PDB file of C-alpha atoms in Angstrom:
ATOM      1  CA  UNK Y  16      34.955  -9.983  35.148  1.00 42.00           C
ATOM      2  CA  UNK Y  17      31.811  -9.183  37.122  1.00 39.00           C
ATOM      3  CA  UNK Y  18      30.894  -6.528  39.655  1.00 44.00           C
ATOM      4  CA  UNK Y  19      28.490  -7.716  42.313  1.00 43.00           C
ATOM      5  CA  UNK Y  20      26.550  -5.036  44.186  1.00 41.00           C
ATOM      6  CA  UNK Y  21      25.167  -6.651  47.298  1.00 43.00           C
ATOM      7  CA  UNK Y  22      23.610  -5.672  50.586  1.00 42.00           C
ATOM      8  CA  UNK Y  23      25.892  -5.149  53.610  1.00 43.00           C
ATOM      9  CA  UNK Y  24      24.848  -7.109  56.701  1.00 41.00           C
ATOM     10  CA  UNK Y  25      24.495  -3.903  58.700  1.00 40.00           C
ATOM     11  CA  UNK Y  26      21.477  -2.947  56.615  1.00 39.00           C
ATOM     12  CA  UNK Y  27      19.557  -6.212  56.635  1.00 33.00           C
ATOM     13  CA  UNK Y  28      17.508  -5.184  59.666  1.00 31.00           C
ATOM     14  CA  UNK Y  29      16.268  -2.091  57.784  1.00 32.00           C
ATOM     15  CA  UNK Y  30      14.943  -3.828  54.718  1.00 35.00           C
ATOM     16  CA  UNK Y  31      14.402  -7.358  55.987  1.00 36.00           C
ATOM     17  CA  UNK Y  32      16.287  -8.769  53.014  1.00 37.00           C
ATOM     18  CA  UNK Y  33      18.989  -7.756  50.607  1.00 39.00           C
ATOM     19  CA  UNK Y  34      17.386  -5.147  48.292  1.00 39.00           C
ATOM     20  CA  UNK Y  35      19.873  -5.364  45.485  1.00 38.00           C
ATOM     21  CA  UNK Y  36      21.905  -8.123  43.927  1.00 39.00           C
ATOM     22  CA  UNK Y  37      23.008  -7.022  40.503  1.00 38.00           C
ATOM     23  CA  UNK Y  38      25.605  -8.723  38.299  1.00 38.00           C
ATOM     24  CA  UNK Y  39      27.145  -6.427  35.727  1.00 44.00           C
ATOM     25  CA  UNK Y  40      29.339  -7.893  33.039  1.00 37.00           C
ATOM     26  CA  UNK Y  41      32.113  -5.639  31.769  1.00 41.00           C
ATOM     27  CA  UNK Y  42      31.915  -7.301  28.354  1.00 40.00           C
ATOM     28  CA  UNK Y  43      28.132  -7.309  28.128  1.00 46.00           C
ATOM     29  CA  UNK Y  44      27.359  -3.855  29.451  1.00 52.00           C
ATOM     30  CA  UNK Y  45      23.926  -2.680  28.324  1.00 57.00           C
ATOM     31  CA  UNK Y  46      23.883   0.236  25.957  1.00 68.00           C
ATOM     32  CA  UNK Y  47      21.173   2.821  25.389  1.00 71.00           C
ATOM     33  CA  UNK Y  48      19.999   3.316  21.831  1.00 82.00           C
ATOM     34  CA  UNK Y  49      20.421   6.797  20.361  1.00 87.00           C
ATOM     35  CA  UNK Y  50      17.263   8.485  19.008  1.00 89.00           C
ATOM     36  CA  UNK Y  51      17.384   8.515  15.220  1.00 92.00           C
ATOM     37  CA  UNK Y  52      17.176  12.304  14.797  1.00 95.00           C
ATOM     38  CA  UNK Y  53      19.529  13.293  17.632  1.00 96.00           C
ATOM     39  CA  UNK Y  54      22.853  12.880  15.744  1.00 95.00           C
ATOM     40  CA  UNK Y  55      21.572  15.074  12.909  1.00 97.00           C
ATOM     41  CA  UNK Y  56      20.531  17.869  15.270  1.00 98.00           C
ATOM     42  CA  UNK Y  57      23.855  17.656  17.120  1.00 97.00           C
ATOM     43  CA  UNK Y  58      25.776  17.753  13.823  1.00 98.00           C
ATOM     44  CA  UNK Y  59      23.692  20.751  12.721  1.00 98.00           C
ATOM     45  CA  UNK Y  60      24.454  22.545  15.993  1.00 98.00           C
ATOM     46  CA  UNK Y  61      28.186  21.968  15.483  1.00 98.00           C
ATOM     47  CA  UNK Y  62      27.986  23.239  11.907  1.00 98.00           C
ATOM     48  CA  UNK Y  63      26.229  26.383  13.144  1.00 98.00           C
ATOM     49  CA  UNK Y  64      28.684  26.861  16.008  1.00 98.00           C
ATOM     50  CA  UNK Y  65      31.819  26.460  13.897  1.00 98.00           C
ATOM     51  CA  UNK Y  66      30.379  28.740  11.198  1.00 98.00           C
ATOM     52  CA  UNK Y  67      29.568  31.271  13.905  1.00 97.00           C
ATOM     53  CA  UNK Y  68      33.155  31.296  15.198  1.00 98.00           C
ATOM     54  CA  UNK Y  69      34.588  31.436  11.664  1.00 98.00           C
ATOM     55  CA  UNK Y  70      32.281  34.301  10.670  1.00 97.00           C
ATOM     56  CA  UNK Y  71      33.203  36.219  13.828  1.00 98.00           C
ATOM     57  CA  UNK Y  72      36.850  35.919  12.841  1.00 97.00           C
ATOM     58  CA  UNK Y  73      36.051  36.953   9.269  1.00 97.00           C
ATOM     59  CA  UNK Y  74      34.101  40.002  10.453  1.00 97.00           C
ATOM     60  CA  UNK Y  75      36.960  41.115  12.692  1.00 97.00           C
ATOM     61  CA  UNK Y  76      39.542  40.445   9.985  1.00 97.00           C
ATOM     62  CA  UNK Y  77      37.733  42.062   7.068  1.00 96.00           C
ATOM     63  CA  UNK Y  78      36.188  45.100   8.768  1.00 96.00           C
ATOM     64  CA  UNK Y  79      37.954  45.582  12.103  1.00 95.00           C
ATOM     65  CA  UNK Y  80      41.629  45.131  11.171  1.00 95.00           C
ATOM     66  CA  UNK Y  81      42.227  41.746  12.787  1.00 96.00           C
ATOM     67  CA  UNK Y  82      43.354  40.827  16.297  1.00 95.00           C
ATOM     68  CA  UNK Y  83      46.379  41.866  18.371  1.00 94.00           C
ATOM     69  CA  UNK Y  84      46.962  42.397  22.077  1.00 92.00           C
ATOM     70  CA  UNK Y  85      49.372  45.321  22.255  1.00 86.00           C
ATOM     71  CA  UNK Y  86      47.662  47.670  19.810  1.00 88.00           C
ATOM     72  CA  UNK Y  87      44.352  49.323  18.961  1.00 90.00           C
ATOM     73  CA  UNK Y  88      43.189  45.883  17.838  1.00 95.00           C
ATOM     74  CA  UNK Y  89      43.134  44.584  21.402  1.00 96.00           C
ATOM     75  CA  UNK Y  90      39.407  45.210  21.656  1.00 96.00           C
ATOM     76  CA  UNK Y  91      38.791  42.633  18.911  1.00 97.00           C
ATOM     77  CA  UNK Y  92      40.031  39.897  21.234  1.00 97.00           C
ATOM     78  CA  UNK Y  93      36.844  40.425  23.248  1.00 98.00           C
ATOM     79  CA  UNK Y  94      34.144  39.424  20.717  1.00 97.00           C
ATOM     80  CA  UNK Y  95      36.168  36.476  19.414  1.00 98.00           C
ATOM     81  CA  UNK Y  96      36.801  35.078  22.904  1.00 98.00           C
ATOM     82  CA  UNK Y  97      33.161  35.479  23.874  1.00 98.00           C
ATOM     83  CA  UNK Y  98      31.967  33.767  20.693  1.00 98.00           C
ATOM     84  CA  UNK Y  99      34.301  30.815  21.321  1.00 98.00           C
ATOM     85  CA  UNK Y 100      33.897  30.600  25.098  1.00 98.00           C
ATOM     86  CA  UNK Y 101      30.487  31.743  26.267  1.00 97.00           C
ATOM     87  CA  UNK Y 102      28.638  30.698  23.110  1.00 98.00           C
ATOM     88  CA  UNK Y 103      30.221  27.740  21.297  1.00 98.00           C
ATOM     89  CA  UNK Y 104      32.012  25.920  24.127  1.00 98.00           C
ATOM     90  CA  UNK Y 105      29.247  26.596  26.631  1.00 98.00           C
ATOM     91  CA  UNK Y 106      26.702  25.191  24.178  1.00 98.00           C
ATOM     92  CA  UNK Y 107      28.839  22.092  23.631  1.00 98.00           C
ATOM     93  CA  UNK Y 108      29.238  21.606  27.382  1.00 97.00           C
ATOM     94  CA  UNK Y 109      25.448  21.583  27.740  1.00 97.00           C
ATOM     95  CA  UNK Y 110      25.139  18.934  25.007  1.00 97.00           C
ATOM     96  CA  UNK Y 111      27.634  16.501  26.562  1.00 96.00           C
ATOM     97  CA  UNK Y 112      24.961  14.457  28.353  1.00 93.00           C
ATOM     98  CA  UNK Y 113      22.953  14.142  25.126  1.00 94.00           C
ATOM     99  CA  UNK Y 114      25.895  13.102  22.961  1.00 94.00           C
ATOM    100  CA  UNK Y 115      27.675  10.677  25.312  1.00 92.00           C
ATOM    101  CA  UNK Y 116      24.766   8.458  26.291  1.00 88.00           C
ATOM    102  CA  UNK Y 117      26.612   5.196  26.986  1.00 86.00           C
ATOM    103  CA  UNK Y 118      29.903   6.373  28.443  1.00 88.00           C
ATOM    104  CA  UNK Y 119      30.613   6.172  32.172  1.00 88.00           C
ATOM    105  CA  UNK Y 120      28.848   8.906  34.130  1.00 85.00           C
ATOM    106  CA  UNK Y 121      32.047  10.070  35.833  1.00 87.00           C
ATOM    107  CA  UNK Y 122      33.827  10.436  32.472  1.00 91.00           C
ATOM    108  CA  UNK Y 123      30.920  12.459  31.089  1.00 92.00           C
ATOM    109  CA  UNK Y 124      30.900  14.687  34.183  1.00 90.00           C
ATOM    110  CA  UNK Y 125      34.620  15.388  33.841  1.00 91.00           C
ATOM    111  CA  UNK Y 126      34.241  16.285  30.159  1.00 95.00           C
ATOM    112  CA  UNK Y 127      31.254  18.526  30.988  1.00 95.00           C
ATOM    113  CA  UNK Y 128      33.280  20.305  33.676  1.00 93.00           C
ATOM    114  CA  UNK Y 129      36.399  20.667  31.511  1.00 95.00           C
ATOM    115  CA  UNK Y 130      34.456  22.254  28.659  1.00 97.00           C
ATOM    116  CA  UNK Y 131      32.969  24.751  31.099  1.00 97.00           C
ATOM    117  CA  UNK Y 132      36.435  25.517  32.521  1.00 96.00           C
ATOM    118  CA  UNK Y 133      37.744  26.124  29.000  1.00 97.00           C
ATOM    119  CA  UNK Y 134      34.796  28.401  28.213  1.00 98.00           C
ATOM    120  CA  UNK Y 135      35.265  30.305  31.471  1.00 97.00           C
ATOM    121  CA  UNK Y 136      39.013  30.759  30.889  1.00 97.00           C
ATOM    122  CA  UNK Y 137      38.577  32.016  27.328  1.00 98.00           C
ATOM    123  CA  UNK Y 138      35.791  34.371  28.445  1.00 98.00           C
ATOM    124  CA  UNK Y 139      38.068  35.738  31.177  1.00 98.00           C
ATOM    125  CA  UNK Y 140      40.712  36.552  28.535  1.00 98.00           C
ATOM    126  CA  UNK Y 141      38.023  38.404  26.588  1.00 97.00           C
ATOM    127  CA  UNK Y 142      37.003  40.401  29.665  1.00 97.00           C
ATOM    128  CA  UNK Y 143      40.590  41.336  30.497  1.00 97.00           C
ATOM    129  CA  UNK Y 144      41.122  42.444  26.894  1.00 97.00           C
ATOM    130  CA  UNK Y 145      38.194  44.856  26.833  1.00 96.00           C
ATOM    131  CA  UNK Y 146      38.877  46.352  30.282  1.00 97.00           C
ATOM    132  CA  UNK Y 147      42.566  46.797  29.462  1.00 96.00           C
ATOM    133  CA  UNK Y 148      41.674  48.391  26.136  1.00 96.00           C
ATOM    134  CA  UNK Y 149      39.294  50.842  27.836  1.00 95.00           C
ATOM    135  CA  UNK Y 150      41.954  51.705  30.432  1.00 94.00           C
ATOM    136  CA  UNK Y 151      44.543  52.468  27.754  1.00 94.00           C
ATOM    137  CA  UNK Y 152      42.099  54.600  25.758  1.00 93.00           C
ATOM    138  CA  UNK Y 153      40.573  56.318  28.765  1.00 94.00           C
ATOM    139  CA  UNK Y 154      37.080  55.029  27.975  1.00 94.00           C
ATOM    140  CA  UNK Y 155      34.398  54.557  30.621  1.00 94.00           C
ATOM    141  CA  UNK Y 156      33.562  51.039  31.817  1.00 95.00           C
ATOM    142  CA  UNK Y 157      30.256  49.342  32.560  1.00 95.00           C
ATOM    143  CA  UNK Y 158      27.839  52.013  31.394  1.00 94.00           C
ATOM    144  CA  UNK Y 159      25.968  50.117  28.648  1.00 95.00           C
ATOM    145  CA  UNK Y 160      23.294  47.453  28.924  1.00 96.00           C
ATOM    146  CA  UNK Y 161      25.611  45.056  27.090  1.00 97.00           C
ATOM    147  CA  UNK Y 162      28.345  45.480  29.695  1.00 97.00           C
ATOM    148  CA  UNK Y 163      25.921  45.051  32.598  1.00 97.00           C
ATOM    149  CA  UNK Y 164      24.502  41.879  31.083  1.00 98.00           C
ATOM    150  CA  UNK Y 165      28.021  40.657  30.300  1.00 97.00           C
ATOM    151  CA  UNK Y 166      29.218  41.003  33.889  1.00 97.00           C
ATOM    152  CA  UNK Y 167      26.028  39.341  35.137  1.00 97.00           C
ATOM    153  CA  UNK Y 168      26.523  36.403  32.754  1.00 98.00           C
ATOM    154  CA  UNK Y 169      30.182  35.942  33.726  1.00 97.00           C
ATOM    155  CA  UNK Y 170      29.471  36.054  37.473  1.00 97.00           C
ATOM    156  CA  UNK Y 171      26.530  33.656  37.156  1.00 97.00           C
ATOM    157  CA  UNK Y 172      28.583  31.334  34.975  1.00 97.00           C
ATOM    158  CA  UNK Y 173      31.443  31.265  37.483  1.00 96.00           C
ATOM    159  CA  UNK Y 174      29.104  30.643  40.434  1.00 96.00           C
ATOM    160  CA  UNK Y 175      27.250  27.949  38.469  1.00 95.00           C
ATOM    161  CA  UNK Y 176      30.496  26.143  37.693  1.00 93.00           C
ATOM    162  CA  UNK Y 177      31.777  26.475  41.259  1.00 92.00           C
ATOM    163  CA  UNK Y 178      28.571  25.134  42.805  1.00 91.00           C
ATOM    164  CA  UNK Y 179      28.303  22.407  40.157  1.00 90.00           C
ATOM    165  CA  UNK Y 180      31.869  21.276  40.856  1.00 88.00           C
ATOM    166  CA  UNK Y 181      31.180  21.207  44.598  1.00 84.00           C
ATOM    167  CA  UNK Y 182      27.998  19.167  44.191  1.00 83.00           C
ATOM    168  CA  UNK Y 183      28.744  16.807  41.317  1.00 81.00           C
ATOM    169  CA  UNK Y 184      32.513  16.379  40.988  1.00 76.00           C
ATOM    170  CA  UNK Y 185      33.731  16.938  44.535  1.00 72.00           C
ATOM    171  CA  UNK Y 186      33.164  13.689  46.456  1.00 67.00           C
ATOM    172  CA  UNK Y 187      31.891  15.343  49.640  1.00 64.00           C
ATOM    173  CA  UNK Y 188      28.302  16.094  48.556  1.00 66.00           C
ATOM    174  CA  UNK Y 189      25.641  13.584  49.533  1.00 67.00           C
ATOM    175  CA  UNK Y 190      23.441  11.818  47.018  1.00 76.00           C
ATOM    176  CA  UNK Y 191      20.319  13.450  48.457  1.00 77.00           C
ATOM    177  CA  UNK Y 192      21.823  16.947  48.165  1.00 77.00           C
ATOM    178  CA  UNK Y 193      22.872  16.297  44.574  1.00 79.00           C
ATOM    179  CA  UNK Y 194      19.395  15.080  43.670  1.00 81.00           C
ATOM    180  CA  UNK Y 195      17.728  18.179  45.128  1.00 83.00           C
ATOM    181  CA  UNK Y 196      20.111  20.573  43.377  1.00 85.00           C
ATOM    182  CA  UNK Y 197      20.180  18.835  39.968  1.00 88.00           C
ATOM    183  CA  UNK Y 198      16.985  20.481  38.640  1.00 90.00           C
ATOM    184  CA  UNK Y 199      18.247  23.953  39.660  1.00 92.00           C
ATOM    185  CA  UNK Y 200      21.623  23.266  38.049  1.00 93.00           C
ATOM    186  CA  UNK Y 201      19.972  22.342  34.756  1.00 93.00           C
ATOM    187  CA  UNK Y 202      17.646  25.365  34.856  1.00 95.00           C
ATOM    188  CA  UNK Y 203      20.398  27.885  35.597  1.00 96.00           C
ATOM    189  CA  UNK Y 204      22.678  26.305  32.989  1.00 96.00           C
ATOM    190  CA  UNK Y 205      20.081  26.830  30.253  1.00 96.00           C
ATOM    191  CA  UNK Y 206      19.235  30.317  31.561  1.00 97.00           C
ATOM    192  CA  UNK Y 207      22.871  31.442  31.553  1.00 98.00           C
ATOM    193  CA  UNK Y 208      23.270  30.138  28.012  1.00 98.00           C
ATOM    194  CA  UNK Y 209      20.221  32.135  26.859  1.00 98.00           C
ATOM    195  CA  UNK Y 210      21.586  35.247  28.598  1.00 98.00           C
ATOM    196  CA  UNK Y 211      24.951  34.693  26.907  1.00 98.00           C
ATOM    197  CA  UNK Y 212      23.372  34.621  23.443  1.00 98.00           C
ATOM    198  CA  UNK Y 213      21.270  37.709  24.218  1.00 98.00           C
ATOM    199  CA  UNK Y 214      24.294  39.591  25.553  1.00 98.00           C
ATOM    200  CA  UNK Y 215      26.296  38.720  22.436  1.00 98.00           C
ATOM    201  CA  UNK Y 216      23.491  40.094  20.246  1.00 98.00           C
ATOM    202  CA  UNK Y 217      23.461  43.310  22.278  1.00 97.00           C
ATOM    203  CA  UNK Y 218      27.223  43.653  21.902  1.00 97.00           C
ATOM    204  CA  UNK Y 219      27.079  43.037  18.168  1.00 97.00           C
ATOM    205  CA  UNK Y 220      24.459  45.728  17.683  1.00 95.00           C
ATOM    206  CA  UNK Y 221      26.406  48.134  19.896  1.00 95.00           C
ATOM    207  CA  UNK Y 222      29.621  47.589  17.912  1.00 95.00           C
ATOM    208  CA  UNK Y 223      27.830  48.267  14.620  1.00 95.00           C
ATOM    209  CA  UNK Y 224      26.207  51.480  15.832  1.00 94.00           C
ATOM    210  CA  UNK Y 225      29.479  52.782  17.263  1.00 92.00           C
ATOM    211  CA  UNK Y 226      31.318  52.389  13.960  1.00 92.00           C
ATOM    212  CA  UNK Y 227      28.671  52.769  11.285  1.00 93.00           C
ATOM    213  CA  UNK Y 228      26.096  54.938  13.014  1.00 92.00           C
ATOM    214  CA  UNK Y 229      22.430  54.736  12.171  1.00 90.00           C
ATOM    215  CA  UNK Y 230      22.874  56.482   8.827  1.00 90.00           C
ATOM    216  CA  UNK Y 231      25.375  54.031   7.315  1.00 92.00           C
ATOM    217  CA  UNK Y 232      23.808  51.019   9.027  1.00 92.00           C
ATOM    218  CA  UNK Y 233      20.463  51.765   7.375  1.00 93.00           C
ATOM    219  CA  UNK Y 234      22.100  51.786   3.914  1.00 94.00           C
ATOM    220  CA  UNK Y 235      22.887  48.050   4.042  1.00 94.00           C
ATOM    221  CA  UNK Y 236      26.616  48.521   4.402  1.00 95.00           C
ATOM    222  CA  UNK Y 237      28.452  45.196   3.769  1.00 96.00           C
ATOM    223  CA  UNK Y 238      29.723  45.078   7.344  1.00 96.00           C
ATOM    224  CA  UNK Y 239      26.214  45.592   8.649  1.00 96.00           C
ATOM    225  CA  UNK Y 240      24.826  42.811   6.461  1.00 96.00           C
ATOM    226  CA  UNK Y 241      27.592  40.421   7.542  1.00 97.00           C
ATOM    227  CA  UNK Y 242      27.022  41.262  11.205  1.00 96.00           C
ATOM    228  CA  UNK Y 243      23.275  40.734  10.797  1.00 97.00           C
ATOM    229  CA  UNK Y 244      23.937  37.250   9.386  1.00 97.00           C
ATOM    230  CA  UNK Y 245      26.258  36.640  12.330  1.00 98.00           C
ATOM    231  CA  UNK Y 246      23.443  37.627  14.674  1.00 97.00           C
ATOM    232  CA  UNK Y 247      21.095  35.165  12.978  1.00 98.00           C
ATOM    233  CA  UNK Y 248      23.701  32.434  13.412  1.00 98.00           C
ATOM    234  CA  UNK Y 249      23.923  33.268  17.113  1.00 98.00           C
ATOM    235  CA  UNK Y 250      20.160  32.974  17.500  1.00 98.00           C
ATOM    236  CA  UNK Y 251      19.966  29.751  15.465  1.00 98.00           C
ATOM    237  CA  UNK Y 252      22.793  28.092  17.382  1.00 98.00           C
ATOM    238  CA  UNK Y 253      21.155  28.991  20.676  1.00 98.00           C
ATOM    239  CA  UNK Y 254      17.783  27.737  19.456  1.00 98.00           C
ATOM    240  CA  UNK Y 255      19.103  24.383  18.228  1.00 98.00           C
ATOM    241  CA  UNK Y 256      21.032  23.755  21.451  1.00 98.00           C
ATOM    242  CA  UNK Y 257      17.974  24.565  23.558  1.00 97.00           C
ATOM    243  CA  UNK Y 258      15.774  22.349  21.387  1.00 98.00           C
ATOM    244  CA  UNK Y 259      18.123  19.404  21.922  1.00 97.00           C
ATOM    245  CA  UNK Y 260      18.228  20.067  25.656  1.00 96.00           C
ATOM    246  CA  UNK Y 261      14.464  20.339  26.094  1.00 95.00           C
ATOM    247  CA  UNK Y 262      13.456  17.170  24.226  1.00 94.00           C
ATOM    248  CA  UNK Y 263      12.587  14.805  27.112  1.00 92.00           C
ATOM    249  CA  UNK Y 264      13.084  11.662  25.000  1.00 92.00           C
ATOM    250  CA  UNK Y 265      16.638  12.780  24.153  1.00 93.00           C
ATOM    251  CA  UNK Y 266      17.818  12.954  27.737  1.00 91.00           C
ATOM    252  CA  UNK Y 267      20.508  10.540  28.826  1.00 88.00           C
ATOM    253  CA  UNK Y 268      18.707   7.704  30.645  1.00 83.00           C
ATOM    254  CA  UNK Y 269      20.098   6.457  33.936  1.00 75.00           C
ATOM    255  CA  UNK Y 270      22.216   3.362  33.509  1.00 64.00           C
ATOM    256  CA  UNK Y 271      21.327   0.334  35.630  1.00 55.00           C
ATOM    257  CA  UNK Y 272      24.655   0.472  37.456  1.00 50.00           C
ATOM    258  CA  UNK Y 273      24.172   4.208  38.160  1.00 52.00           C
ATOM    259  CA  UNK Y 274      20.800   3.565  39.767  1.00 50.00           C
ATOM    260  CA  UNK Y 275      22.187   0.685  41.791  1.00 46.00           C
ATOM    261  CA  UNK Y 276      25.255   2.501  43.042  1.00 43.00           C
ATOM    262  CA  UNK Y 277      23.273   5.678  43.746  1.00 46.00           C
ATOM    263  CA  UNK Y 278      20.758   3.805  45.877  1.00 46.00           C
ATOM    264  CA  UNK Y 279      23.555   1.940  47.639  1.00 43.00           C
ATOM    265  CA  UNK Y 280      25.357   5.238  48.392  1.00 42.00           C
ATOM    266  CA  UNK Y 281      22.163   6.927  49.552  1.00 45.00           C
ATOM    267  CA  UNK Y 282      21.361   4.123  51.975  1.00 47.00           C
ATOM    268  CA  UNK Y 283      24.860   3.908  53.372  1.00 41.00           C
ATOM    269  CA  UNK Y 284      25.217   7.650  53.966  1.00 42.00           C
ATOM    270  CA  UNK Y 285      21.714   8.594  55.048  1.00 46.00           C
ATOM    271  CA  UNK Y 286      20.178   5.417  56.392  1.00 46.00           C
ATOM    272  CA  UNK Y 287      17.169   5.695  54.065  1.00 43.00           C
ATOM    273  CA  UNK Y 288      15.222   2.765  52.710  1.00 40.00           C
ATOM    274  CA  UNK Y 289      13.271   2.608  49.469  1.00 39.00           C
ATOM    275  CA  UNK Y 290      10.075   2.414  51.377  1.00 39.00           C
ATOM    276  CA  UNK Y 291      10.691   5.759  53.032  1.00 38.00           C
ATOM    277  CA  UNK Y 292      10.620   7.709  49.742  1.00 37.00           C
TER     278      UNK Y 292
END
C-alpha cells in the first residue's frame, strides 16, 4: 500500500511544476536511529523519578503518619500528588518526543497531551487537599513563598496545556501559527518544569522547619536526613530531564512524510510557495 502526495492542479501556476511527488511505503517506512546514550539517560531519569515518588511515600508514611482524606493526614495528600503530577509525570511528558522517535507524530502528540492532563489532574487533587485542610484547621492560605510559587506554577501549567492543545491538537490552528508558537511552547514547558522542581524544594524545606524547627533540623534528625536526600533526588531528576531535552542531537528529527504533509498543508491554507520563505 502506498501513499502518494502530489500537487493539486490549482497550485501548478504558483510553482510552475509539481513541487512534491513522494511515495511512502507502509511496509518500508524509514526509521530514525536512536543515539546510543539516549536510552541509558532516559532509563536513569525513570529510575530517579520512581525512586523520588517512592521516597516521598516513605517519608510521609514513616514520619508523617501516612495519607488519608478525612483526617489530620489530609495535608499529606498534597506533597505526594505534587511529586507524582508536577514532577514525575510532567518530566515524562516532556521526554515523550525524545523517547518515541519513530512513532506517528499524531500518536506522540496525543500521548504528550494525555500525560500532561494526568499531571494536571493529580496536581489539582493535591491543591484541593491542602486548601481543604487549611480551611478545616483555620490556617491562613497563600502567605508563604512556596504557596505563591505553587499557584504560579499551576496557573502557568494550565495555560500552557490549554494553549498547546489549541495550537497542536485542535485541528483549527494553521501550520504557520503552529511553527511560530512552537519555540515558545518548548521554552515555557522547560521553564514551568524548572519552577515546579524549585517550588517542591521550597515546600520540602518549609515542611521540615514547621515540624522539626531549626534546632532539631540542625542535629541531623533522621527525618531531616531523609528529606534532604529526597531534595537531592528532586534536583537530580530535574537536571537529567533538562539535559536530555537540551541535547540538540537527541531531538526527534522530522520524518519525511511530516515535512511533506506540513508543506502541502501550508501551501493549501496560506497560498505560500517554497520560494517565498
